[in-house]
Coordinates of C-alpha atoms and ligand atoms in Angstrom, one line a residue:
X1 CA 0.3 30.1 -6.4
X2 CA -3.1 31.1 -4.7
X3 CA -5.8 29.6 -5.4
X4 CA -9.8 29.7 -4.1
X5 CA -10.4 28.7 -0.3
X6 CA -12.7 28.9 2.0
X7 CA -12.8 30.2 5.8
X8 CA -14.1 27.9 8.2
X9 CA -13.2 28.9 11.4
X10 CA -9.3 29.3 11.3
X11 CA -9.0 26.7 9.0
X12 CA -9.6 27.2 5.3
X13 CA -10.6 24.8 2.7
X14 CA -9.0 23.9 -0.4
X15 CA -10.5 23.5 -3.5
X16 CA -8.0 22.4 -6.1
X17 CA -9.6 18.7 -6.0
X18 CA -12.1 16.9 -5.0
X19 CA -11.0 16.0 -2.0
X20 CA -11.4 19.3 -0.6
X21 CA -9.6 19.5 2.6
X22 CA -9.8 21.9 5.6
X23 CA -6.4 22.5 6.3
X24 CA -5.4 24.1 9.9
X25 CA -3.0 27.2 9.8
X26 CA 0.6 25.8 9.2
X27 CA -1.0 22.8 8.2
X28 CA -0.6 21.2 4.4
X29 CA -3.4 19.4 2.9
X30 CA -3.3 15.6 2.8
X31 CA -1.5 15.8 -1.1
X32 CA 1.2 17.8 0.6
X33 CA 0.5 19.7 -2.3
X34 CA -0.9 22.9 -0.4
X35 CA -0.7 24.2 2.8
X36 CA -2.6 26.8 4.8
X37 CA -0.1 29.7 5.4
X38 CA -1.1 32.7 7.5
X39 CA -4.9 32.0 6.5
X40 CA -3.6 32.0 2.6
X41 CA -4.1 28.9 0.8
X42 CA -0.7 28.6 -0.9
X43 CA 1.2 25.6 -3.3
X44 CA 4.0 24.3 -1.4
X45 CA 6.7 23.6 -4.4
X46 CA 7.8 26.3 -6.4
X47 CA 6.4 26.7 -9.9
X48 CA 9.5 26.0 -12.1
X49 CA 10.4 27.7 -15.4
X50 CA 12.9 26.2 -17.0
X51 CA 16.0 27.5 -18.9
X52 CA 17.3 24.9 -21.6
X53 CA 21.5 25.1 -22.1
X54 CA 23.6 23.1 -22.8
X55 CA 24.8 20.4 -19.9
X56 CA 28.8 21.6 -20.9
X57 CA 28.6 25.1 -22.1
X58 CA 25.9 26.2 -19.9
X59 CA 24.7 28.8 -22.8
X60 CA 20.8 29.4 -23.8
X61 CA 19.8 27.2 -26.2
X62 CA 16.3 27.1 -28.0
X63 CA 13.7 24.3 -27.5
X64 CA 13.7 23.8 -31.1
X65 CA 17.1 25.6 -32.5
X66 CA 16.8 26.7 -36.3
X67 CA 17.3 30.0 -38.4
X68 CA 14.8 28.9 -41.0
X69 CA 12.1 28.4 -38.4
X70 CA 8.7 29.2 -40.5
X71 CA 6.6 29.5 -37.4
X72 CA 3.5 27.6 -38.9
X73 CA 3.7 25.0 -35.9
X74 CA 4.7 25.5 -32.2
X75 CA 8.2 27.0 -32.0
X76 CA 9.2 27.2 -27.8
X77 CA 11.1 29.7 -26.4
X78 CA 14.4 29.0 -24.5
X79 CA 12.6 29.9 -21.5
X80 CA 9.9 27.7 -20.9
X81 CA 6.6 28.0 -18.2
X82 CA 6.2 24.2 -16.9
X83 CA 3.4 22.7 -14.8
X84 CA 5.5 22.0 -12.0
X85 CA 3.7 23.5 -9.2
X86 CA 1.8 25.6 -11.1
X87 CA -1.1 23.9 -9.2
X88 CA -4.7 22.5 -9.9
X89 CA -7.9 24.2 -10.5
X90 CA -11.3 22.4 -10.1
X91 CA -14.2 22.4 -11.1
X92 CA -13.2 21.0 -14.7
X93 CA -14.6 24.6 -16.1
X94 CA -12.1 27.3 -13.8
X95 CA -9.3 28.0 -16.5
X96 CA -5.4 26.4 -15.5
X97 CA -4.0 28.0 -13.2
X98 CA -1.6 29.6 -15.8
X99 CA -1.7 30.8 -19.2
X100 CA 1.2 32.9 -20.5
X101 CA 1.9 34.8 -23.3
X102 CA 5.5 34.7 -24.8
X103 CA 7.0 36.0 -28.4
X104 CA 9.1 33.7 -30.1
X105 CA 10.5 34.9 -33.4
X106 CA 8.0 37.6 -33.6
X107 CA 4.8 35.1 -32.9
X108 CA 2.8 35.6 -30.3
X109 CA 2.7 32.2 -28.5
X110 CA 0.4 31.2 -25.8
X111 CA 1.7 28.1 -22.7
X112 CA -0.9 26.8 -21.1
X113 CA 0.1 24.9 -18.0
X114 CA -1.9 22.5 -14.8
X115 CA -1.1 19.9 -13.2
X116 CA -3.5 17.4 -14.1
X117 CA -4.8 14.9 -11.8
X118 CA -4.9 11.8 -13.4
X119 CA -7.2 9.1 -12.4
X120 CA -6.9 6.9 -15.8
X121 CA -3.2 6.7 -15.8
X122 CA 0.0 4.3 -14.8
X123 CA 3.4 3.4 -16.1
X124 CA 4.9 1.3 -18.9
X125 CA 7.6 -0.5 -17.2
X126 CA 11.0 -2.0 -20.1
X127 CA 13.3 -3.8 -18.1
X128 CA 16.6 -4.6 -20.1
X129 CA 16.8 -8.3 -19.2
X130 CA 17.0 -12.2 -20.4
X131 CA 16.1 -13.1 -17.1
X132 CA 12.4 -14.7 -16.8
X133 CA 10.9 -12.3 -15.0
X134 CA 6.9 -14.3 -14.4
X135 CA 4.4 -15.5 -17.3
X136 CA 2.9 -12.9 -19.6
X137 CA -0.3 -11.5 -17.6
X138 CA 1.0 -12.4 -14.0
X139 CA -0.1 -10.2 -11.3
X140 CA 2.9 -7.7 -10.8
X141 CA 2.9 -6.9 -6.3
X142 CA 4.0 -4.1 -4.2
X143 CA 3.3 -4.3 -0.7
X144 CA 1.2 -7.9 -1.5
X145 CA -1.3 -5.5 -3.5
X146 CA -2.0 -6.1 -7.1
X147 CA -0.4 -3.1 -8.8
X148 CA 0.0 -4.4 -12.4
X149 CA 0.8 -7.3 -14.5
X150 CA 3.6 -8.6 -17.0
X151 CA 3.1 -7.6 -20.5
X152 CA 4.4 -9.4 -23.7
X153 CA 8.2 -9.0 -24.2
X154 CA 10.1 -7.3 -26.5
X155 CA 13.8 -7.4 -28.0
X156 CA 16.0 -8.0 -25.1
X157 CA 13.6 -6.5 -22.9
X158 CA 10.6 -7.6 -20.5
X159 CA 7.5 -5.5 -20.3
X160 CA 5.3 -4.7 -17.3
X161 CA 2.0 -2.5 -17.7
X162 CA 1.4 -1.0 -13.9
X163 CA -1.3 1.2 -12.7
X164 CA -4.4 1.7 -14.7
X165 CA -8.1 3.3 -13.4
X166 CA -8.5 -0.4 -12.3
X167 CA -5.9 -0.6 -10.0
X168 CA -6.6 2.7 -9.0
X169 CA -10.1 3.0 -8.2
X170 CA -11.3 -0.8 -9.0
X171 CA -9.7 -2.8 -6.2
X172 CA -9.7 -2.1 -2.3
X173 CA -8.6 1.4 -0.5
X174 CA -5.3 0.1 -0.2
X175 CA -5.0 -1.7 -3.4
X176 CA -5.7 2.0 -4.5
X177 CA -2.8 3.8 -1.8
X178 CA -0.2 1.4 -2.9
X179 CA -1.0 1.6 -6.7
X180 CA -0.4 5.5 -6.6
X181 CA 2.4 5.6 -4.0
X182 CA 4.5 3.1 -6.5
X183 CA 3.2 5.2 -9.2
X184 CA 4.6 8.7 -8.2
X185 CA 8.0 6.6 -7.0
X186 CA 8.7 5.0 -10.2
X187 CA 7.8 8.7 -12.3
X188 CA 9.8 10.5 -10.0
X189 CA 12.6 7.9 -10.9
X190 CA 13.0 6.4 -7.0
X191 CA 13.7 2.6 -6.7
X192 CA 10.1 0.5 -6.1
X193 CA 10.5 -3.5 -5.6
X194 CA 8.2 -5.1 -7.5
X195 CA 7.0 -9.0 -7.2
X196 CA 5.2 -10.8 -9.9
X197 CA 3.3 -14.0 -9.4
X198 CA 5.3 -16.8 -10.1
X199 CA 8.5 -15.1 -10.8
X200 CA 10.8 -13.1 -9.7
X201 CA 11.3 -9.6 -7.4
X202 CA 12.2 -7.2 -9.3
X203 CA 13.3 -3.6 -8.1
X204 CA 12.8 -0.8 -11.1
X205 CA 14.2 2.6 -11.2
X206 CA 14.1 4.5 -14.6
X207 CA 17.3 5.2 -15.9
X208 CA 18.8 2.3 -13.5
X209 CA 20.0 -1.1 -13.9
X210 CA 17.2 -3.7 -13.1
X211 CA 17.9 -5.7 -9.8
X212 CA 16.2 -9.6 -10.4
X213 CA 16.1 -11.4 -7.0
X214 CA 18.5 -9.5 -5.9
X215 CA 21.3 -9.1 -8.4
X216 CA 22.0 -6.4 -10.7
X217 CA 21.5 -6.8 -14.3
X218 CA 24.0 -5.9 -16.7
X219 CA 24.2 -6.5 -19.8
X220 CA 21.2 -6.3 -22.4
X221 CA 22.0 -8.9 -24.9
X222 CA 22.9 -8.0 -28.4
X223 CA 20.4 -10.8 -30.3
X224 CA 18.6 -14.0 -29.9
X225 CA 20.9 -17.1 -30.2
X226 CA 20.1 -17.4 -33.5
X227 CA 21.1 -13.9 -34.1
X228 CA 23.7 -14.5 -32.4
X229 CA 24.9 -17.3 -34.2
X230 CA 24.4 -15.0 -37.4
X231 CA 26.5 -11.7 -36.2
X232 CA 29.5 -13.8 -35.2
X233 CA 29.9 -17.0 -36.8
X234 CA 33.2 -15.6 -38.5
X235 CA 35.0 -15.2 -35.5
X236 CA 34.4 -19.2 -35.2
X237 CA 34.8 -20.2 -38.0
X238 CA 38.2 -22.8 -37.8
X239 CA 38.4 -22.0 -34.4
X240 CA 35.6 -24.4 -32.8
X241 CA 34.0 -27.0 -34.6
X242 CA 30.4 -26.1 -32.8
X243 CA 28.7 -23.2 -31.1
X244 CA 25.5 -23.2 -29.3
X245 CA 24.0 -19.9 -27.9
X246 CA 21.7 -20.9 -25.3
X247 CA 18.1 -19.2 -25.2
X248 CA 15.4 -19.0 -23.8
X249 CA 13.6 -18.0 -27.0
X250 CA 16.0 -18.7 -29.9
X251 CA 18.5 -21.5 -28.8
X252 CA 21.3 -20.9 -32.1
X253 CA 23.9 -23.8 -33.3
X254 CA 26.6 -22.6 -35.4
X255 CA 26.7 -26.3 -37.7
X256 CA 22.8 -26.5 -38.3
X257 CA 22.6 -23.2 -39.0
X258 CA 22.3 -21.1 -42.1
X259 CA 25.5 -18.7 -41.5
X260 CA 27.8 -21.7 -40.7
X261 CA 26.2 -23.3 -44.2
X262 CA 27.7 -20.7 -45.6
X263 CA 31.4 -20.8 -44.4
X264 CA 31.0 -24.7 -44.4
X265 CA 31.3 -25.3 -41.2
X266 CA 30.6 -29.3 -41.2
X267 CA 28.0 -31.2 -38.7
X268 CA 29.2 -32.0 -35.8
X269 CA 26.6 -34.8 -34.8
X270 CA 25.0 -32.5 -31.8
X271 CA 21.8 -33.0 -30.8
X272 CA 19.5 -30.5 -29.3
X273 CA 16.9 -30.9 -27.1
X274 CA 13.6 -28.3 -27.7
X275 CA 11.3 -28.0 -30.8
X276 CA 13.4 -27.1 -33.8
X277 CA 11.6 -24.4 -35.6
X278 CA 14.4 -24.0 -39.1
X279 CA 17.4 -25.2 -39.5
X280 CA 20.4 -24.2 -36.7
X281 CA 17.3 -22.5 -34.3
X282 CA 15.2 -24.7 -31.7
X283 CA 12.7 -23.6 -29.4
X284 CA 12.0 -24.4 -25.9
X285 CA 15.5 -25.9 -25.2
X286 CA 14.6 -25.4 -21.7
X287 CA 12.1 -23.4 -19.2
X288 CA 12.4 -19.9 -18.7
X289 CA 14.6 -18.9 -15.5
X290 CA 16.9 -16.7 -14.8
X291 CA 20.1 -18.8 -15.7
X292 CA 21.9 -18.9 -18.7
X293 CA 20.2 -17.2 -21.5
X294 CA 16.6 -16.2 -19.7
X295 CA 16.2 -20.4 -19.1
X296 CA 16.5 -22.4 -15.7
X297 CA 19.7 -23.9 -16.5
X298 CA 23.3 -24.1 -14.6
X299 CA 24.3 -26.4 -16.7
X300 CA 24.4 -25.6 -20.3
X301 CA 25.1 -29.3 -21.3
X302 CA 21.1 -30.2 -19.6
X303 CA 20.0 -28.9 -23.5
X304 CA 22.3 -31.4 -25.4
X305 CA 21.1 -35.0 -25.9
X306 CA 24.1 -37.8 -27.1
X307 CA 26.2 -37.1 -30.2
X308 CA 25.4 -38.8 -33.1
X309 CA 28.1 -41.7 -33.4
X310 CA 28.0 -41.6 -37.4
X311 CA 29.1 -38.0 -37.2
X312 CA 30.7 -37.1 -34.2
X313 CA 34.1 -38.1 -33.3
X314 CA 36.6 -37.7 -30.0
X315 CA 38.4 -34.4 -29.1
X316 CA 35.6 -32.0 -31.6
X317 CA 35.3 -28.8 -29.9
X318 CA 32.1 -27.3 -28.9
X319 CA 31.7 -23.9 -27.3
X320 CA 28.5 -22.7 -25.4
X321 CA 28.0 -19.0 -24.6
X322 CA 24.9 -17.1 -23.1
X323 CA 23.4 -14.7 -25.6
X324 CA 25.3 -12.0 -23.2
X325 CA 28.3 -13.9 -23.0
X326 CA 27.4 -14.2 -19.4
X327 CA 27.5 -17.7 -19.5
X328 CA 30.3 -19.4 -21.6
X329 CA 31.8 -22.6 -21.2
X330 CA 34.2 -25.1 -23.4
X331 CA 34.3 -28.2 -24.3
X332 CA 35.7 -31.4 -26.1
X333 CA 34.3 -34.9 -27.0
X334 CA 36.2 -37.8 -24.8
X335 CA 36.3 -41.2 -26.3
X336 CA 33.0 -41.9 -25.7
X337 CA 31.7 -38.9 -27.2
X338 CA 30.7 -36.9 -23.6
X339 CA 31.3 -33.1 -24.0
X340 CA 34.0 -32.8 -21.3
X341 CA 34.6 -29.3 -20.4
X342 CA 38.2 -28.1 -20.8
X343 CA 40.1 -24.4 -20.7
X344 CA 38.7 -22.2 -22.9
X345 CA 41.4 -21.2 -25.7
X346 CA 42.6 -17.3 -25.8
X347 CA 40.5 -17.1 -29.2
X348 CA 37.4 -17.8 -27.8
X349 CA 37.9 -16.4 -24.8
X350 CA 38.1 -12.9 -27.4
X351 CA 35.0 -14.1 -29.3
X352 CA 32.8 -14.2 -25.7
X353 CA 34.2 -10.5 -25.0
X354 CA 32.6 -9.7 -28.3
X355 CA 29.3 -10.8 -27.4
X356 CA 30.0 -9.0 -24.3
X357 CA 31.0 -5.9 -25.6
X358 CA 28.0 -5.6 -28.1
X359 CA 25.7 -5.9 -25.1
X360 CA 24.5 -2.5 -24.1
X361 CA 24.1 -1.4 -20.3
X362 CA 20.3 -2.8 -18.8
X363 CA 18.6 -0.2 -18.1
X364 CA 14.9 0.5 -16.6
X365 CA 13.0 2.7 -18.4
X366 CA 9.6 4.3 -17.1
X367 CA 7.2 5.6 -19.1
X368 CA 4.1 7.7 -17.3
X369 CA 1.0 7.5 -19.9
X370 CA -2.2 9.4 -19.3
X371 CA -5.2 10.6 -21.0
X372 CA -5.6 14.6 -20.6
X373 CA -9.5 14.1 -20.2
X374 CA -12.7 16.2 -21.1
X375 CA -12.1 17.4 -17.9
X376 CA -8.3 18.5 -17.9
X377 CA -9.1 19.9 -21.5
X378 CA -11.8 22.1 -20.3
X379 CA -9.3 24.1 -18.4
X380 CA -7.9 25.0 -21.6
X381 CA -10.7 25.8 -23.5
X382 CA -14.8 26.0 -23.1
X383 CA -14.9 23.6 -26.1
X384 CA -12.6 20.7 -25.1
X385 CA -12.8 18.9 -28.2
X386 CA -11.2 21.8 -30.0
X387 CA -8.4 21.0 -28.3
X388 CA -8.0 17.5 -29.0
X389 CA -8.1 18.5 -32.9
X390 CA -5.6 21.1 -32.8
X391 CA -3.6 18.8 -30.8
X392 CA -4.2 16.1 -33.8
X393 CA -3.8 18.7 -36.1
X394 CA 0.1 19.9 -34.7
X395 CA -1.3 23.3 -33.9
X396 CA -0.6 22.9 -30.1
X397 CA 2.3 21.3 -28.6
X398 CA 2.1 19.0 -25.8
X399 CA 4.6 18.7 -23.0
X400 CA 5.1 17.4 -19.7
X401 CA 7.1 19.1 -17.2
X402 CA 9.0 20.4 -20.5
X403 CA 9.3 17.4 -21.6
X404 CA 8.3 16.1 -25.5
X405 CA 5.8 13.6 -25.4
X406 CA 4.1 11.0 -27.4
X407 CA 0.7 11.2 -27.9
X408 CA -1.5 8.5 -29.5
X409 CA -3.5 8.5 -32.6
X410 CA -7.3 8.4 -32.7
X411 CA -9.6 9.8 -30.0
X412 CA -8.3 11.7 -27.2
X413 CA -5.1 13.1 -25.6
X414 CA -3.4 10.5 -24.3
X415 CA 0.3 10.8 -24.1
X416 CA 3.8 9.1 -23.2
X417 CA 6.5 10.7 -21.1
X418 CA 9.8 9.1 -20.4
X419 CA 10.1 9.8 -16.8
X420 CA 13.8 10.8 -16.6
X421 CA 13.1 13.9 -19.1
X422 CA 11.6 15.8 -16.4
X423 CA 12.7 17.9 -13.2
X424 CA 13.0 15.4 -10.4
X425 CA 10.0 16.1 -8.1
X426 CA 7.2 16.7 -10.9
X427 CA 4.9 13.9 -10.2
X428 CA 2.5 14.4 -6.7
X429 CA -1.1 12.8 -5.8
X430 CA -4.3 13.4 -4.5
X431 CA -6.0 10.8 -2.1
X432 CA -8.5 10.8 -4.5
X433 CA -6.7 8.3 -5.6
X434 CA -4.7 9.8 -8.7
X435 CA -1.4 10.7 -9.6
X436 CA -0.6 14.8 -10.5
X437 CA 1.6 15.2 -13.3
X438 CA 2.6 18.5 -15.0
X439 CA 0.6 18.9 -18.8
X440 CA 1.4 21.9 -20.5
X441 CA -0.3 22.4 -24.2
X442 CA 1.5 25.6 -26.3
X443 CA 0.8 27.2 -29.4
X444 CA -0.2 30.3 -31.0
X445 CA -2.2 33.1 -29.1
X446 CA -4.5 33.6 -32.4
X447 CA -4.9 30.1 -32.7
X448 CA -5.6 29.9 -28.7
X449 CA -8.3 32.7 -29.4
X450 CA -9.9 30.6 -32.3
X451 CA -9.9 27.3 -30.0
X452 CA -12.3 29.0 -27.4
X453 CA -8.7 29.7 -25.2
X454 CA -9.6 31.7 -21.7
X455 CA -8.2 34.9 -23.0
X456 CA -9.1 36.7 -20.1
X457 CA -6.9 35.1 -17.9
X458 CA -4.0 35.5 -19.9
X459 CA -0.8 36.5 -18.7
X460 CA 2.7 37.4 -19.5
X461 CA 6.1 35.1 -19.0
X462 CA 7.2 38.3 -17.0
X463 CA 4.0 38.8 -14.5
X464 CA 5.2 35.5 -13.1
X465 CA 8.5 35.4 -13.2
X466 CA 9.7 36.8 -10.1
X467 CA 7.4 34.3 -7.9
X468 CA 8.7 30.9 -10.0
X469 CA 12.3 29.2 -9.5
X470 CA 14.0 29.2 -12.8
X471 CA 16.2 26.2 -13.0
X472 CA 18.6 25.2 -15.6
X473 CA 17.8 22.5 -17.3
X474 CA 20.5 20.4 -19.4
X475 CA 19.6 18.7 -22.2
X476 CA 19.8 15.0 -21.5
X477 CA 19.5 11.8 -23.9
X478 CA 16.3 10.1 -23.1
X479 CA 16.8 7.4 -20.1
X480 CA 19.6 9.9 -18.7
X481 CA 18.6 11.9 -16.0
X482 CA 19.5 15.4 -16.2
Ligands
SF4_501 S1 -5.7 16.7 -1.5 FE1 -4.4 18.4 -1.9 S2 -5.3 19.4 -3.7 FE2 -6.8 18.0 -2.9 S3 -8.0 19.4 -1.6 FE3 -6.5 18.4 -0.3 S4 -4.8 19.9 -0.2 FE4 -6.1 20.5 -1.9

């Protein structure tokens, strides 16, 4: 890819963003991005075209496969032109750096493809974990710099929001450096070790287990405790005369609550520390940690208070269990009604392994999100907004390095990409500093035309094949890398 430069002595000056570097012959630029070959400004990556099959068979599939295909929204071609190192023009108003014509079924479709630079952007971090990872909004660190903070939670998961124009431009010049550099690692799926303000170190890769203060998560747990209590209570039922399934949210106990109502499991006289919220489910048994169940505790008897002597009597049974079967212990009441912990039998060993087993692998998931701005748009069209509607309006597709996307309601483009659906390598930066990610917007070439499109600088899939790698690109489940 060549793009404009300018002589200044031997060294020539790029202009693909505002940086715009003199770069000596033999030289790159300081994104690493382009380099100053023989006096020819040139993009260092190849610009990848990718060719969808199958990861087994290896045969040409379709983006979107189907005989009945009405063409009225974007079909893709098995072939597809990505914004891999396709480059960056700038000013906003130059057209992308590649717009390509293709048929598909007879249509005549137009790709659109740059690698936008992307100064309001950052990364939605779900970590698959009990474990308390620091209180919602603490200050999430890399390198001692504030990169991000913890977000609120979700099922079975904790949430971190990193990046952001603040981060990015608000802060210090290094605040700024370290913000992109863990940026571009995490999109392009590489390990980053993150440490949030009163909590624990945490080290991310997409698509990899979480690693919390040093150990590797994994399980993702299958419910709360009380959910817990709920999926499984059959499998104790005359087995154990109690259950509790310790939790850092949801603390469950099979007696109290409703599913051991139902199959008349009796009281047992236990008594639960915490705020009981309904019957069988307490709150705040204990603080957050990263011990049993996402709490502080070792010792899962620290949530009990004394039997009831009214109800309880000597040798009940009580079994405690993590909510990923992590944690399980067994116990019985002595004389004095003190749980003391005992082998656990064969049938309850069976019924943690359940709980085990319905845990699914923890995983790290990335997602980039950006906002394709006036800017980015205006290399599309010379009437940006037109492509926001057609956009809104499921004319144009929007992709990412080939991968689908989500993009938000309301005003804008701004869009989700789960980082392990693209080519390894597709995110760079500028020093500016902003992360460069691959956006490529396709739809029809009439509809192009009707939008404002550049149609001068339009181009066919076969002008710029010979100069692009084409790689072959399985089809993956999202959080698998291909
Ligand atoms: S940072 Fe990269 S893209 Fe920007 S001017 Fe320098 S070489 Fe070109």
């Amino acid at each position: 890819m060549l793009t404009e430069a300018t002589a200044a002595s031997d060294k020539i000056r790029c202009d693909a963003c505002p940086v715009m570097c003199y770069i000596k012959p033999g030289a790159a630029g300081a994104c690493d991005r382009y380099a100053n070959h023989d006096g020819e400004l040139v993009r260092v990556d190849p610009h990848i075209i990718l060719e969808r099959t199958v990861s087994h068979g290896g045969a040409l599939v379709p983006f979107q496969a189907g005989g009945d295909w009405d063409g009225k929204i974007v079909h893709e071609p098995g072939m597809f032109v990505t914004a891999i190192g396709a480059g960056t023009t700038y000013p906003d108003y130059k057209p992308a750096p590649f717009i390509v014509s293709s048929e598909v079924d007879g249509v005549d479709m137009v790709t659109v493809v740059t690698e936008g630079i992307f100064s309001y952007c950052g990364v939605k971090v779900k970590i698959d974990t009990d474990r308390y990872l620091g209180p919602e909004t603490a200050t999430v660190r890399v390198d001692g710099e504030a990169v991000g903070h913890v977000t609120t939670s979700e099922y079975g998961s904790q949430m971190l929001s990193l990046g952001g124009v603040h981060h990015l431009t608000g802060g210090s010049k290094k605040e700024g450096r370290v913000t992109c550099d863990a940026l571009m690692d995490l999109s392009n799926c590489k390990p980053v070790e993150l440490a949030i303000d009163g909590g624990a170190t945490v080290v991310v890769r997409a698509g990899h287990p979480p690693v919390v203060n040093g150990v590797a998560e994994e399980r993702m747990r299958v419910g709360c405790g009380s959910a817990t209590i709920g999926m499984f209570a059959k499998l104790w039922h005359d087995k154990v005369d109690d259950v509790v399934v310790v939790d850092d949210h949801i603390t469950g106990v099979l007696s109290e609550h409703q599913a051991g109502k139902l199959l008349d499991i009796a009281d047992t006289g236990i008594k639960m520390k915490g705020r009981r919220s309904t019957p069988g489910r307490y709150f705040q048994v204990a603080e957050p940690g990263t011990g049993w169940g996402g709490t502080k505790i070792s010792d899962p008897l620290s949530v009990l208070g004394p039997f009831d002597p009214k109800v309880a009597r000597p040798g009940m049974s009580l079994l405690m269990v993590s909510t990923t079967g992590e944690h399980a212990a067994y116990y019985e009441l002595d004389a004095a009604l003190r749980p003391i912990e005992k082998e656990m039998p064969a049938d309850l060993r069976l019924s943690v392994e359940r709980i085990q087993e319905n845990c699914e692998p923890a995983l790290c998931t990335v997602l980039f999100m950006a906002g394709a701005g006036g800017s980015l748009r205006a290399g599309v069209t010379d009437n940006p907004v037109r492509l926001t509607r057609s956009v809104k309006q499921a004319l144009t597709r929007v992709t990412s390095g080939g991968a689908p996307v989500y993009v938000w309601p309301g005003g804008g483009i701004t869009f989700m990409v789960d980082v392990t659906q693209l080519p390894a390598g597709a995110f760079g930066y500028v020093p500016t500093p902003a992360l460069v990610a691959p956006i490529e917007f396709t739809l029809r070439l009439s509809d192009y035309a009707a939008l404002g499109g550049h149609m001068g600088h339009v181009r066919t899939l076969a002008s710029i094949r010979e100069n692009a790698e084409i790689r072959q690109m399985p089809l993956a489940a999202p959080g698998q890398h291909p």
